[in-house]
Amino acid sequence: MPAQSRYAGIIGTGSALPDRVLTNFDLERMVDTSDEWIRTRTGIRERRVAGEDVAASDLSVEAAREALANSGVAPEEIDLIIVATVTPDTLFPSTACLVQERLGAKGAAAFDLAAGCTGFLYALGVGQQFICSGTYEKVLVVGVDLLTKILNWEDRNTCVLFGDGAGAVVLAPVPPGEGILSLYLGADGSGGPLLVMPAGGSRLPASRDTVDRKLHTIHMQGREVFKFAVRILGEAALAALERAGLQKEDVDLLIPHQANIRIVEAALKRLGLSPEKAYVNLDRYGNMSSASVPVALDEARREGRLQKGDNLVLVSFGAGLTWGAAVVKWSMD
């Protein structure tokens, strides 16, 4: 790979979560499941659920304001806003444009990006490229999803897995050798049918029939997605480490997509890392899709799990099928 002349790093983080907590015991009263069944198979104990009047832009703005405050960057200094989501407020305008207006980031370009649960990693990579190319100086990246809005609450195989949230980071130039050292993204469209919301697009526009058949909710072939995730999470992390010129032993902290504790454990085994080297919060939030990694990143920073100079690995997988990983040399004090 050619030598970089500019490096992009994370200079601020933020997150936002709905107030309502939905526990496994609450779900026992809604569908044929149990706390033990959910915990032993997923590791999830509870998740957050957004209210009826809360949309993706609401949580995005809250997380973005925290990230901006943490970075010391004013909204008007932001050059670009990228929102990674599969649950936008509306198909158009983009959620990013709504966030831009509410933040007062009047000079910023803005667009949404959809890559399933891998969306934040894809958006991070896009933001990095704009900075490394010299096009922009400061980029706001938000990962947000409100998957509880598109769940079939009668399907015990999916409704127990997901929660709502938003995470944000501010990217800016950092000294050479710091910040994002490598990025590895991938996709396999043949796996698209494994995780899909069938209706609501141009293939199956909304109709009484699509609503009656619950085609505006998540449909997932869980066993196949699980097998894919167990394999790809470790592979993606290793590929990103190789691109960064680092070894497994160099990893100080792994922040994986928070989908299932067994998937996280498989990734740790593949990387030869102890459980203490992974940040896990899925027991409290479930799978927050695009918000999963940035929320965990923000919490890890707040809890003092990250020190300047640490080698951090972010890794995720999602609908598409998609996957991605980034190696970050932490540059915040």
PDB file of C-alpha atoms in Angstrom, residues 22-242:
ATOM      1  CA  LEU A  22     -37.163  -3.890  27.969  1.00  0.00           C
ATOM      2  CA  THR A  23     -35.947  -6.921  29.915  1.00  0.00           C
ATOM      3  CA  ASN A  24     -36.074 -10.587  29.041  1.00  0.00           C
ATOM      4  CA  PHE A  25     -38.721 -10.979  31.729  1.00  0.00           C
ATOM      5  CA  ASP A  26     -40.840  -8.385  29.930  1.00  0.00           C
ATOM      6  CA  LEU A  27     -40.482 -10.429  26.745  1.00  0.00           C
ATOM      7  CA  GLU A  28     -41.622 -13.560  28.584  1.00  0.00           C
ATOM      8  CA  ARG A  29     -45.022 -11.891  28.850  1.00  0.00           C
ATOM      9  CA  MET A  30     -45.086 -11.014  25.144  1.00  0.00           C
ATOM     10  CA  VAL A  31     -43.890 -14.127  23.296  1.00  0.00           C
ATOM     11  CA  ASP A  32     -43.140 -17.779  24.002  1.00  0.00           C
ATOM     12  CA  THR A  33     -39.619 -17.368  25.372  1.00  0.00           C
ATOM     13  CA  SER A  34     -37.745 -17.174  28.668  1.00  0.00           C
ATOM     14  CA  ASP A  35     -34.960 -15.190  30.255  1.00  0.00           C
ATOM     15  CA  GLU A  36     -32.836 -18.339  30.458  1.00  0.00           C
ATOM     16  CA  TRP A  37     -33.380 -19.188  26.780  1.00  0.00           C
ATOM     17  CA  ILE A  38     -32.378 -15.693  25.637  1.00  0.00           C
ATOM     18  CA  ARG A  39     -29.377 -15.373  27.968  1.00  0.00           C
ATOM     19  CA  THR A  40     -27.868 -18.768  27.224  1.00  0.00           C
ATOM     20  CA  ARG A  41     -28.191 -18.370  23.461  1.00  0.00           C
ATOM     21  CA  THR A  42     -27.348 -14.684  23.056  1.00  0.00           C
ATOM     22  CA  GLY A  43     -25.997 -13.213  26.292  1.00  0.00           C
ATOM     23  CA  ILE A  44     -28.654 -10.476  26.185  1.00  0.00           C
ATOM     24  CA  ARG A  45     -30.489  -9.530  29.393  1.00  0.00           C
ATOM     25  CA  GLU A  46     -32.181  -6.290  28.342  1.00  0.00           C
ATOM     26  CA  ARG A  47     -32.339  -3.730  25.563  1.00  0.00           C
ATOM     27  CA  ARG A  48     -33.467  -0.116  25.015  1.00  0.00           C
ATOM     28  CA  VAL A  49     -36.637   0.740  23.096  1.00  0.00           C
ATOM     29  CA  ALA A  50     -37.331   4.163  21.588  1.00  0.00           C
ATOM     30  CA  GLY A  51     -40.701   5.787  22.173  1.00  0.00           C
ATOM     31  CA  GLU A  52     -43.268   6.217  19.428  1.00  0.00           C
ATOM     32  CA  ASP A  53     -42.300   9.875  19.005  1.00  0.00           C
ATOM     33  CA  VAL A  54     -38.534   9.204  18.774  1.00  0.00           C
ATOM     34  CA  ALA A  55     -36.855   8.812  15.377  1.00  0.00           C
ATOM     35  CA  ALA A  56     -33.322   8.126  14.178  1.00  0.00           C
ATOM     36  CA  SER A  57     -32.495  11.816  13.839  1.00  0.00           C
ATOM     37  CA  ASP A  58     -33.428  12.478  17.477  1.00  0.00           C
ATOM     38  CA  LEU A  59     -30.919   9.996  18.875  1.00  0.00           C
ATOM     39  CA  SER A  60     -28.382  10.998  16.214  1.00  0.00           C
ATOM     40  CA  VAL A  61     -28.472  14.655  17.241  1.00  0.00           C
ATOM     41  CA  GLU A  62     -28.057  13.756  20.906  1.00  0.00           C
ATOM     42  CA  ALA A  63     -25.072  11.492  20.216  1.00  0.00           C
ATOM     43  CA  ALA A  64     -23.562  14.020  17.806  1.00  0.00           C
ATOM     44  CA  ARG A  65     -23.780  16.846  20.336  1.00  0.00           C
ATOM     45  CA  GLU A  66     -21.925  14.708  22.867  1.00  0.00           C
ATOM     46  CA  ALA A  67     -19.223  13.849  20.331  1.00  0.00           C
ATOM     47  CA  LEU A  68     -18.822  17.491  19.332  1.00  0.00           C
ATOM     48  CA  ALA A  69     -18.562  18.580  22.967  1.00  0.00           C
ATOM     49  CA  ASN A  70     -16.018  15.845  23.668  1.00  0.00           C
ATOM     50  CA  SER A  71     -13.932  16.906  20.670  1.00  0.00           C
ATOM     51  CA  GLY A  72     -14.184  20.635  21.276  1.00  0.00           C
ATOM     52  CA  VAL A  73     -15.415  21.102  17.706  1.00  0.00           C
ATOM     53  CA  ALA A  74     -18.244  23.533  16.964  1.00  0.00           C
ATOM     54  CA  PRO A  75     -21.074  22.419  14.633  1.00  0.00           C
ATOM     55  CA  GLU A  76     -20.162  25.053  12.060  1.00  0.00           C
ATOM     56  CA  GLU A  77     -16.660  23.544  11.797  1.00  0.00           C
ATOM     57  CA  ILE A  78     -17.996  20.217  10.496  1.00  0.00           C
ATOM     58  CA  ASP A  79     -17.386  19.716   6.766  1.00  0.00           C
ATOM     59  CA  LEU A  80     -19.319  16.476   6.275  1.00  0.00           C
ATOM     60  CA  ILE A  81     -21.943  14.442   8.121  1.00  0.00           C
ATOM     61  CA  ILE A  82     -22.380  10.738   7.373  1.00  0.00           C
ATOM     62  CA  VAL A  83     -25.216   8.852   9.058  1.00  0.00           C
ATOM     63  CA  ALA A  84     -25.066   5.066   8.874  1.00  0.00           C
ATOM     64  CA  THR A  85     -28.548   3.611   9.314  1.00  0.00           C
ATOM     65  CA  VAL A  86     -31.131   1.204   7.924  1.00  0.00           C
ATOM     66  CA  THR A  87     -33.937   2.886   9.876  1.00  0.00           C
ATOM     67  CA  PRO A  88     -33.902   6.507   8.647  1.00  0.00           C
ATOM     68  CA  ASP A  89     -36.597   8.973   9.637  1.00  0.00           C
ATOM     69  CA  THR A  90     -37.753   8.959   6.013  1.00  0.00           C
ATOM     70  CA  LEU A  91     -36.465   7.536   2.740  1.00  0.00           C
ATOM     71  CA  PHE A  92     -35.843  11.143   1.787  1.00  0.00           C
ATOM     72  CA  PRO A  93     -34.652  13.600   2.869  1.00  0.00           C
ATOM     73  CA  SER A  94     -31.718  11.792   4.426  1.00  0.00           C
ATOM     74  CA  THR A  95     -31.398  11.586   8.184  1.00  0.00           C
ATOM     75  CA  ALA A  96     -27.990  13.236   7.795  1.00  0.00           C
ATOM     76  CA  CYS A  97     -29.630  16.351   6.360  1.00  0.00           C
ATOM     77  CA  LEU A  98     -32.060  16.463   9.287  1.00  0.00           C
ATOM     78  CA  VAL A  99     -29.132  16.153  11.691  1.00  0.00           C
ATOM     79  CA  GLN A 100     -27.217  18.877   9.852  1.00  0.00           C
ATOM     80  CA  GLU A 101     -30.081  21.339  10.237  1.00  0.00           C
ATOM     81  CA  ARG A 102     -30.701  20.606  13.920  1.00  0.00           C
ATOM     82  CA  LEU A 103     -27.016  20.821  14.816  1.00  0.00           C
ATOM     83  CA  GLY A 104     -26.575  24.096  12.966  1.00  0.00           C
ATOM     84  CA  ALA A 105     -23.791  22.620  10.829  1.00  0.00           C
ATOM     85  CA  LYS A 106     -24.736  24.898   7.952  1.00  0.00           C
ATOM     86  CA  GLY A 107     -21.598  24.405   5.896  1.00  0.00           C
ATOM     87  CA  ALA A 108     -21.590  20.612   6.014  1.00  0.00           C
ATOM     88  CA  ALA A 109     -22.363  18.200   3.214  1.00  0.00           C
ATOM     89  CA  ALA A 110     -24.581  15.370   4.427  1.00  0.00           C
ATOM     90  CA  PHE A 111     -25.694  11.926   3.327  1.00  0.00           C
ATOM     91  CA  ASP A 112     -26.854   8.555   4.670  1.00  0.00           C
ATOM     92  CA  LEU A 113     -25.134   5.222   4.169  1.00  0.00           C
ATOM     93  CA  ALA A 114     -26.736   1.773   4.486  1.00  0.00           C
ATOM     94  CA  ALA A 115     -24.653  -1.352   5.099  1.00  0.00           C
ATOM     95  CA  GLY A 116     -26.690  -3.114   7.769  1.00  0.00           C
ATOM     96  CA  CYS A 117     -24.965  -3.567  11.103  1.00  0.00           C
ATOM     97  CA  THR A 118     -21.628  -2.860   9.386  1.00  0.00           C
ATOM     98  CA  GLY A 119     -22.802   0.639   8.487  1.00  0.00           C
ATOM     99  CA  PHE A 120     -20.660   2.463  11.025  1.00  0.00           C
ATOM    100  CA  LEU A 121     -17.456   0.777   9.803  1.00  0.00           C
ATOM    101  CA  TYR A 122     -18.322   1.650   6.193  1.00  0.00           C
ATOM    102  CA  ALA A 123     -19.091   5.249   7.178  1.00  0.00           C
ATOM    103  CA  LEU A 124     -15.885   5.479   9.193  1.00  0.00           C
ATOM    104  CA  GLY A 125     -13.946   4.387   6.117  1.00  0.00           C
ATOM    105  CA  VAL A 126     -15.663   6.924   3.886  1.00  0.00           C
ATOM    106  CA  GLY A 127     -15.014   9.713   6.364  1.00  0.00           C
ATOM    107  CA  GLN A 128     -11.384   8.662   6.664  1.00  0.00           C
ATOM    108  CA  GLN A 129     -10.901   8.889   2.909  1.00  0.00           C
ATOM    109  CA  PHE A 130     -12.292  12.429   2.728  1.00  0.00           C
ATOM    110  CA  ILE A 131      -9.790  13.525   5.367  1.00  0.00           C
ATOM    111  CA  CYS A 132      -6.814  11.586   3.999  1.00  0.00           C
ATOM    112  CA  SER A 133      -7.446  13.031   0.532  1.00  0.00           C
ATOM    113  CA  GLY A 134      -7.341  16.552   1.951  1.00  0.00           C
ATOM    114  CA  THR A 135     -10.905  17.271   0.844  1.00  0.00           C
ATOM    115  CA  TYR A 136     -12.249  17.844   4.363  1.00  0.00           C
ATOM    116  CA  GLU A 137     -10.821  18.605   7.793  1.00  0.00           C
ATOM    117  CA  LYS A 138     -13.584  17.507  10.150  1.00  0.00           C
ATOM    118  CA  VAL A 139     -16.152  14.765   9.568  1.00  0.00           C
ATOM    119  CA  LEU A 140     -19.017  13.714  11.840  1.00  0.00           C
ATOM    120  CA  VAL A 141     -19.890  10.010  11.589  1.00  0.00           C
ATOM    121  CA  VAL A 142     -23.064   8.706  13.233  1.00  0.00           C
ATOM    122  CA  GLY A 143     -24.237   5.121  13.563  1.00  0.00           C
ATOM    123  CA  VAL A 144     -27.912   4.913  14.500  1.00  0.00           C
ATOM    124  CA  ASP A 145     -30.690   2.372  14.291  1.00  0.00           C
ATOM    125  CA  LEU A 146     -34.113   1.903  15.807  1.00  0.00           C
ATOM    126  CA  LEU A 147     -34.670  -1.699  14.823  1.00  0.00           C
ATOM    127  CA  THR A 148     -37.454  -2.130  17.371  1.00  0.00           C
ATOM    128  CA  LYS A 149     -39.537  -0.018  14.979  1.00  0.00           C
ATOM    129  CA  ILE A 150     -39.312  -2.747  12.318  1.00  0.00           C
ATOM    130  CA  LEU A 151     -39.614  -5.882  14.448  1.00  0.00           C
ATOM    131  CA  ASN A 152     -42.374  -8.455  14.352  1.00  0.00           C
ATOM    132  CA  TRP A 153     -43.117  -8.628  18.062  1.00  0.00           C
ATOM    133  CA  GLU A 154     -44.750 -12.026  17.558  1.00  0.00           C
ATOM    134  CA  ASP A 155     -41.537 -13.558  16.170  1.00  0.00           C
ATOM    135  CA  ARG A 156     -39.547 -14.781  19.163  1.00  0.00           C
ATOM    136  CA  ASN A 157     -36.524 -15.524  16.992  1.00  0.00           C
ATOM    137  CA  THR A 158     -35.955 -11.857  16.137  1.00  0.00           C
ATOM    138  CA  CYS A 159     -37.773  -9.639  18.633  1.00  0.00           C
ATOM    139  CA  VAL A 160     -35.514 -10.720  21.502  1.00  0.00           C
ATOM    140  CA  LEU A 161     -32.303  -9.718  19.726  1.00  0.00           C
ATOM    141  CA  PHE A 162     -32.470  -6.023  18.917  1.00  0.00           C
ATOM    142  CA  GLY A 163     -32.409  -2.662  20.658  1.00  0.00           C
ATOM    143  CA  ASP A 164     -32.213   1.035  19.767  1.00  0.00           C
ATOM    144  CA  GLY A 165     -29.382   3.539  20.076  1.00  0.00           C
ATOM    145  CA  ALA A 166     -26.975   5.962  18.422  1.00  0.00           C
ATOM    146  CA  GLY A 167     -23.242   6.540  18.576  1.00  0.00           C
ATOM    147  CA  ALA A 168     -21.123   9.253  16.984  1.00  0.00           C
ATOM    148  CA  VAL A 169     -17.491  10.148  16.404  1.00  0.00           C
ATOM    149  CA  VAL A 170     -15.706  13.227  15.092  1.00  0.00           C
ATOM    150  CA  LEU A 171     -12.854  12.550  12.672  1.00  0.00           C
ATOM    151  CA  ALA A 172      -9.991  14.972  12.015  1.00  0.00           C
ATOM    152  CA  PRO A 173      -6.359  14.881  10.841  1.00  0.00           C
ATOM    153  CA  VAL A 174      -3.939  13.405  13.397  1.00  0.00           C
ATOM    154  CA  PRO A 175      -0.136  12.965  13.416  1.00  0.00           C
ATOM    155  CA  PRO A 176       1.287  10.280  11.095  1.00  0.00           C
ATOM    156  CA  GLY A 177       1.076   6.791  12.560  1.00  0.00           C
ATOM    157  CA  GLU A 178      -1.924   7.632  14.726  1.00  0.00           C
ATOM    158  CA  GLY A 179      -5.663   7.294  14.162  1.00  0.00           C
ATOM    159  CA  ILE A 180      -7.084   4.860  11.623  1.00  0.00           C
ATOM    160  CA  LEU A 181      -4.181   2.658  10.531  1.00  0.00           C
ATOM    161  CA  SER A 182      -6.116   0.269   8.316  1.00  0.00           C
ATOM    162  CA  LEU A 183      -9.567  -0.565   7.057  1.00  0.00           C
ATOM    163  CA  TYR A 184     -10.954  -3.808   5.679  1.00  0.00           C
ATOM    164  CA  LEU A 185     -14.446  -3.907   4.134  1.00  0.00           C
ATOM    165  CA  GLY A 186     -16.243  -6.710   2.338  1.00  0.00           C
ATOM    166  CA  ALA A 187     -19.600  -7.845   1.014  1.00  0.00           C
ATOM    167  CA  ASP A 188     -21.301 -10.943  -0.385  1.00  0.00           C
ATOM    168  CA  GLY A 189     -24.606 -10.094  -2.025  1.00  0.00           C
ATOM    169  CA  SER A 190     -25.517 -13.758  -2.413  1.00  0.00           C
ATOM    170  CA  GLY A 191     -26.299 -13.712   1.305  1.00  0.00           C
ATOM    171  CA  GLY A 192     -28.792 -10.871   0.998  1.00  0.00           C
ATOM    172  CA  PRO A 193     -31.880 -13.065   1.540  1.00  0.00           C
ATOM    173  CA  LEU A 194     -30.534 -14.256   4.893  1.00  0.00           C
ATOM    174  CA  LEU A 195     -31.303 -10.939   6.605  1.00  0.00           C
ATOM    175  CA  VAL A 196     -33.833  -8.665   4.960  1.00  0.00           C
ATOM    176  CA  MET A 197     -36.828  -6.374   5.344  1.00  0.00           C
ATOM    177  CA  PRO A 198     -38.704  -7.483   2.191  1.00  0.00           C
ATOM    178  CA  ALA A 199     -41.125  -4.602   1.637  1.00  0.00           C
ATOM    179  CA  GLY A 200     -41.069  -0.831   1.595  1.00  0.00           C
ATOM    180  CA  GLY A 201     -38.720  -0.336  -1.343  1.00  0.00           C
ATOM    181  CA  SER A 202     -39.232  -0.285  -5.101  1.00  0.00           C
ATOM    182  CA  ARG A 203     -39.353  -4.094  -5.281  1.00  0.00           C
ATOM    183  CA  LEU A 204     -42.358  -4.375  -2.972  1.00  0.00           C
ATOM    184  CA  PRO A 205     -43.910  -0.945  -2.357  1.00  0.00           C
ATOM    185  CA  ALA A 206     -46.089  -0.578   0.713  1.00  0.00           C
ATOM    186  CA  SER A 207     -49.589  -1.974   0.312  1.00  0.00           C
ATOM    187  CA  ARG A 208     -52.294  -3.468   2.472  1.00  0.00           C
ATOM    188  CA  ASP A 209     -51.018  -6.902   1.456  1.00  0.00           C
ATOM    189  CA  THR A 210     -47.395  -6.242   2.462  1.00  0.00           C
ATOM    190  CA  VAL A 211     -48.527  -4.876   5.821  1.00  0.00           C
ATOM    191  CA  ASP A 212     -50.855  -7.819   6.468  1.00  0.00           C
ATOM    192  CA  ARG A 213     -48.029 -10.244   5.652  1.00  0.00           C
ATOM    193  CA  LYS A 214     -45.648  -8.396   7.996  1.00  0.00           C
ATOM    194  CA  LEU A 215     -43.172  -7.797   5.191  1.00  0.00           C
ATOM    195  CA  HIS A 216     -42.104  -4.465   6.689  1.00  0.00           C
ATOM    196  CA  THR A 217     -40.323  -6.263   9.525  1.00  0.00           C
ATOM    197  CA  ILE A 218     -36.992  -8.041   9.875  1.00  0.00           C
ATOM    198  CA  HIS A 219     -36.836 -11.520   8.359  1.00  0.00           C
ATOM    199  CA  MET A 220     -33.756 -13.506   9.311  1.00  0.00           C
ATOM    200  CA  GLN A 221     -32.410 -16.998   8.767  1.00  0.00           C
ATOM    201  CA  GLY A 222     -30.705 -16.999  12.121  1.00  0.00           C
ATOM    202  CA  ARG A 223     -28.709 -20.209  11.886  1.00  0.00           C
ATOM    203  CA  GLU A 224     -27.090 -19.229   8.590  1.00  0.00           C
ATOM    204  CA  VAL A 225     -26.332 -15.688   9.769  1.00  0.00           C
ATOM    205  CA  PHE A 226     -24.763 -17.107  12.932  1.00  0.00           C
ATOM    206  CA  LYS A 227     -22.465 -19.433  10.973  1.00  0.00           C
ATOM    207  CA  PHE A 228     -21.404 -16.555   8.736  1.00  0.00           C
ATOM    208  CA  ALA A 229     -20.760 -14.246  11.686  1.00  0.00           C
ATOM    209  CA  VAL A 230     -18.684 -16.769  13.629  1.00  0.00           C
ATOM    210  CA  ARG A 231     -16.371 -17.093  10.635  1.00  0.00           C
ATOM    211  CA  ILE A 232     -16.196 -13.542   9.325  1.00  0.00           C
ATOM    212  CA  LEU A 233     -15.678 -11.547  12.526  1.00  0.00           C
ATOM    213  CA  GLY A 234     -12.297 -13.127  13.224  1.00  0.00           C
ATOM    214  CA  GLU A 235     -11.290 -13.137   9.551  1.00  0.00           C
ATOM    215  CA  ALA A 236     -12.051  -9.434   9.124  1.00  0.00           C
ATOM    216  CA  ALA A 237     -10.145  -8.475  12.263  1.00  0.00           C
ATOM    217  CA  LEU A 238      -7.108 -10.482  11.150  1.00  0.00           C
ATOM    218  CA  ALA A 239      -7.203  -8.920   7.677  1.00  0.00           C
ATOM    219  CA  ALA A 240      -7.289  -5.403   9.135  1.00  0.00           C
ATOM    220  CA  LEU A 241      -4.402  -6.209  11.481  1.00  0.00           C
ATOM    221  CA  GLU A 242      -2.345  -7.514   8.577  1.00  0.00           C
TER     222      GLU A 242
END
